[in-house]
Amino acid sequence: MSEDNELTLRTVMNTHQIDLRLFYSIALQVIKVLGERHQGRLGYISPEQTGRMKRPIDQRSDLYVVGVLLYELLTGELPFKAVTMNDWIHAHMAVIPVPPRTVRPGIPQLLSDLVMKLLSKSVEYRCQSFFGLLDDLSNAQRNGRTQERSIPLC
């Protein structure tokens, strides 16, 4: 398939509103199979992966990347806009993204809050494990409590 004909997530999100049941299904699958750090484009790295922080890279770095992926899945765009390598590094280290619910008001507050937690600049404020994230997403899906803050955020 040529790049001109390639169907991208952004193209789909710009033309379709995602069903929340479909979102949960996709999100749970993405998180379960994400076992390695995403080493792709600069839009998909954590602050620790920029090389500018004196912090080890651990699973919380992967959780930040999951936050980038979920943000894009929910909104159809990356949480940051940048052109140069330095712009990307600055964005990942210092820019607070616009909450997903602000970009697309139909996104439940709980999901928006969860994605923002995953995108925390400091690892101490992020979800601490994939198990916590999976549990939060599973509970929200199972109980349909996507508007409430009654379940823990990781």
Protein backbone atom coordinates (compact mmCIF):
# COMPACT_ATOMS: atom_id res chain seq x y z
CA MET A 1 0.00 0.00 0.00
CA SER A 2 1.46 3.37 -0.96
CA GLU A 3 1.73 6.19 1.55
CA ASP A 4 -0.85 8.20 -0.43
CA ASN A 5 -3.46 5.48 0.07
CA GLU A 6 -2.53 4.58 3.63
CA LEU A 7 -5.42 4.72 6.10
CA THR A 8 -4.17 6.41 9.26
CA LEU A 9 -5.71 6.69 12.70
CA ARG A 10 -5.86 10.46 12.27
CA THR A 11 -7.81 10.11 9.00
CA VAL A 12 -10.31 7.74 10.59
CA MET A 13 -10.72 9.92 13.69
CA ASN A 14 -11.27 13.05 11.60
CA THR A 15 -14.13 11.39 9.73
CA HIS A 16 -15.72 9.18 12.43
CA GLN A 17 -16.69 9.54 16.07
CA ILE A 18 -15.42 6.52 18.00
CA ASP A 19 -17.92 4.40 19.93
CA LEU A 20 -16.88 4.07 23.57
CA ARG A 21 -17.33 0.28 23.56
CA LEU A 22 -15.01 0.11 20.58
CA PHE A 23 -12.58 2.46 22.34
CA TYR A 24 -12.42 0.23 25.44
CA SER A 25 -11.90 -2.86 23.33
CA ILE A 26 -9.08 -1.26 21.36
CA ALA A 27 -7.50 0.42 24.40
CA LEU A 28 -7.40 -2.80 26.40
CA GLN A 29 -5.83 -4.67 23.49
CA VAL A 30 -3.23 -1.94 22.88
CA ILE A 31 -2.20 -1.88 26.52
CA LYS A 32 -1.99 -5.67 26.77
CA VAL A 33 0.30 -6.05 23.75
CA LEU A 34 2.49 -3.04 24.45
CA GLY A 35 5.41 -4.88 26.01
CA GLU A 36 8.26 -2.93 24.48
CA ARG A 37 8.96 0.77 24.49
CA HIS A 38 7.69 2.51 21.41
CA GLN A 39 10.86 3.58 19.62
CA GLY A 40 9.14 5.32 16.70
CA ARG A 41 8.56 8.93 15.90
CA LEU A 42 9.38 11.74 18.31
CA GLY A 43 5.67 12.27 18.99
CA TYR A 44 5.63 8.93 20.79
CA ILE A 45 8.41 9.21 23.35
CA SER A 46 8.30 9.95 27.07
CA PRO A 47 10.13 12.81 28.78
CA GLU A 48 12.64 10.25 30.09
CA GLN A 49 13.38 9.04 26.56
CA THR A 50 14.46 12.51 25.41
CA GLY A 51 17.86 11.99 27.03
CA ARG A 52 17.54 15.32 28.86
CA MET A 53 16.42 13.93 32.20
CA LYS A 54 18.50 12.05 34.70
CA ARG A 55 15.89 9.38 35.21
CA PRO A 56 15.87 5.71 34.35
CA ILE A 57 13.44 4.49 31.72
CA ASP A 58 10.97 2.00 33.18
CA GLN A 59 7.39 0.85 32.63
CA ARG A 60 6.07 4.27 33.64
CA SER A 61 7.78 5.59 30.53
CA ASP A 62 5.77 3.06 28.53
CA LEU A 63 2.62 4.25 30.30
CA TYR A 64 3.32 7.80 29.08
CA VAL A 65 3.49 6.45 25.52
CA VAL A 66 0.20 4.63 26.12
CA GLY A 67 -1.20 8.03 27.13
CA VAL A 68 -0.02 9.50 23.81
CA LEU A 69 -1.66 6.61 21.93
CA LEU A 70 -4.94 6.85 23.85
CA TYR A 71 -5.00 10.64 23.41
CA GLU A 72 -4.65 10.16 19.66
CA LEU A 73 -7.27 7.42 19.64
CA LEU A 74 -9.78 9.60 21.50
CA THR A 75 -9.12 12.93 19.78
CA GLY A 76 -7.68 12.05 16.39
CA GLU A 77 -4.56 14.11 17.06
CA LEU A 78 -1.35 13.93 19.03
CA PRO A 79 -1.27 15.72 22.39
CA PHE A 80 1.49 18.03 21.13
CA LYS A 81 2.21 19.85 17.93
CA ALA A 82 5.86 20.27 17.01
CA VAL A 83 8.09 20.38 13.97
CA THR A 84 11.71 20.14 15.02
CA MET A 85 13.39 17.64 17.31
CA ASN A 86 13.93 20.39 19.91
CA ASP A 87 10.24 21.35 19.71
CA TRP A 88 9.24 17.72 20.39
CA ILE A 89 11.65 17.41 23.29
CA HIS A 90 10.39 20.67 24.80
CA ALA A 91 6.77 19.55 24.37
CA HIS A 92 7.33 16.21 26.09
CA MET A 93 9.26 17.80 28.93
CA ALA A 94 7.34 21.02 29.59
CA VAL A 95 4.09 21.50 27.66
CA ILE A 96 0.83 20.41 29.30
CA PRO A 97 -1.50 19.02 26.62
CA VAL A 98 -5.05 20.25 26.16
CA PRO A 99 -7.28 17.69 27.92
CA PRO A 100 -8.96 15.25 25.51
CA ARG A 101 -12.41 16.32 26.71
CA THR A 102 -11.63 19.91 25.70
CA VAL A 103 -10.65 18.75 22.20
CA ARG A 104 -13.72 16.48 21.87
CA PRO A 105 -16.41 17.36 24.45
CA GLY A 106 -18.14 13.96 24.10
CA ILE A 107 -15.22 12.17 25.76
CA PRO A 108 -16.14 11.12 29.31
CA GLN A 109 -14.37 13.09 32.04
CA LEU A 110 -12.95 9.93 33.59
CA LEU A 111 -11.22 8.91 30.36
CA SER A 112 -9.92 12.44 29.85
CA ASP A 113 -8.54 12.48 33.42
CA LEU A 114 -6.97 9.06 32.98
CA VAL A 115 -5.18 10.09 29.77
CA MET A 116 -3.95 13.29 31.40
CA LYS A 117 -2.59 11.25 34.32
CA LEU A 118 -0.73 9.02 31.86
CA LEU A 119 0.74 12.15 30.24
CA SER A 120 2.11 13.56 33.51
CA LYS A 121 5.63 14.90 33.09
CA SER A 122 6.75 13.42 36.39
CA VAL A 123 6.75 9.63 36.66
CA GLU A 124 5.57 9.88 40.27
CA TYR A 125 2.23 11.34 39.12
CA ARG A 126 1.61 8.82 36.32
CA CYS A 127 -0.09 5.48 36.64
CA GLN A 128 2.48 3.25 38.29
CA SER A 129 1.69 -0.02 36.53
CA PHE A 130 -0.07 -1.50 33.54
CA PHE A 131 -2.11 -3.59 35.98
CA GLY A 132 -3.57 -0.46 37.60
CA LEU A 133 -4.36 1.03 34.20
CA LEU A 134 -5.95 -2.19 32.98
CA ASP A 135 -7.99 -2.42 36.17
CA ASP A 136 -9.25 1.17 35.82
CA LEU A 137 -10.18 0.71 32.17
CA SER A 138 -11.80 -2.69 32.82
CA ASN A 139 -13.86 -1.33 35.73
CA ALA A 140 -14.98 1.67 33.71
CA GLN A 141 -15.97 -0.56 30.81
CA ARG A 142 -17.69 -3.19 32.95
CA ASN A 143 -19.57 -0.78 35.18
CA GLY A 144 -20.27 1.88 32.59
CA ARG A 145 -19.06 4.47 35.07
CA THR A 146 -17.25 6.63 32.55
CA GLN A 147 -18.70 9.91 33.82
CA GLU A 148 -17.96 9.36 37.50
CA ARG A 149 -14.73 9.69 39.47
CA SER A 150 -15.74 6.80 41.76
CA ILE A 151 -13.02 4.44 40.51
CA PRO A 152 -9.34 5.01 41.25
CA LEU A 153 -7.06 6.47 38.59
CA CYS A 154 -4.36 3.78 38.51
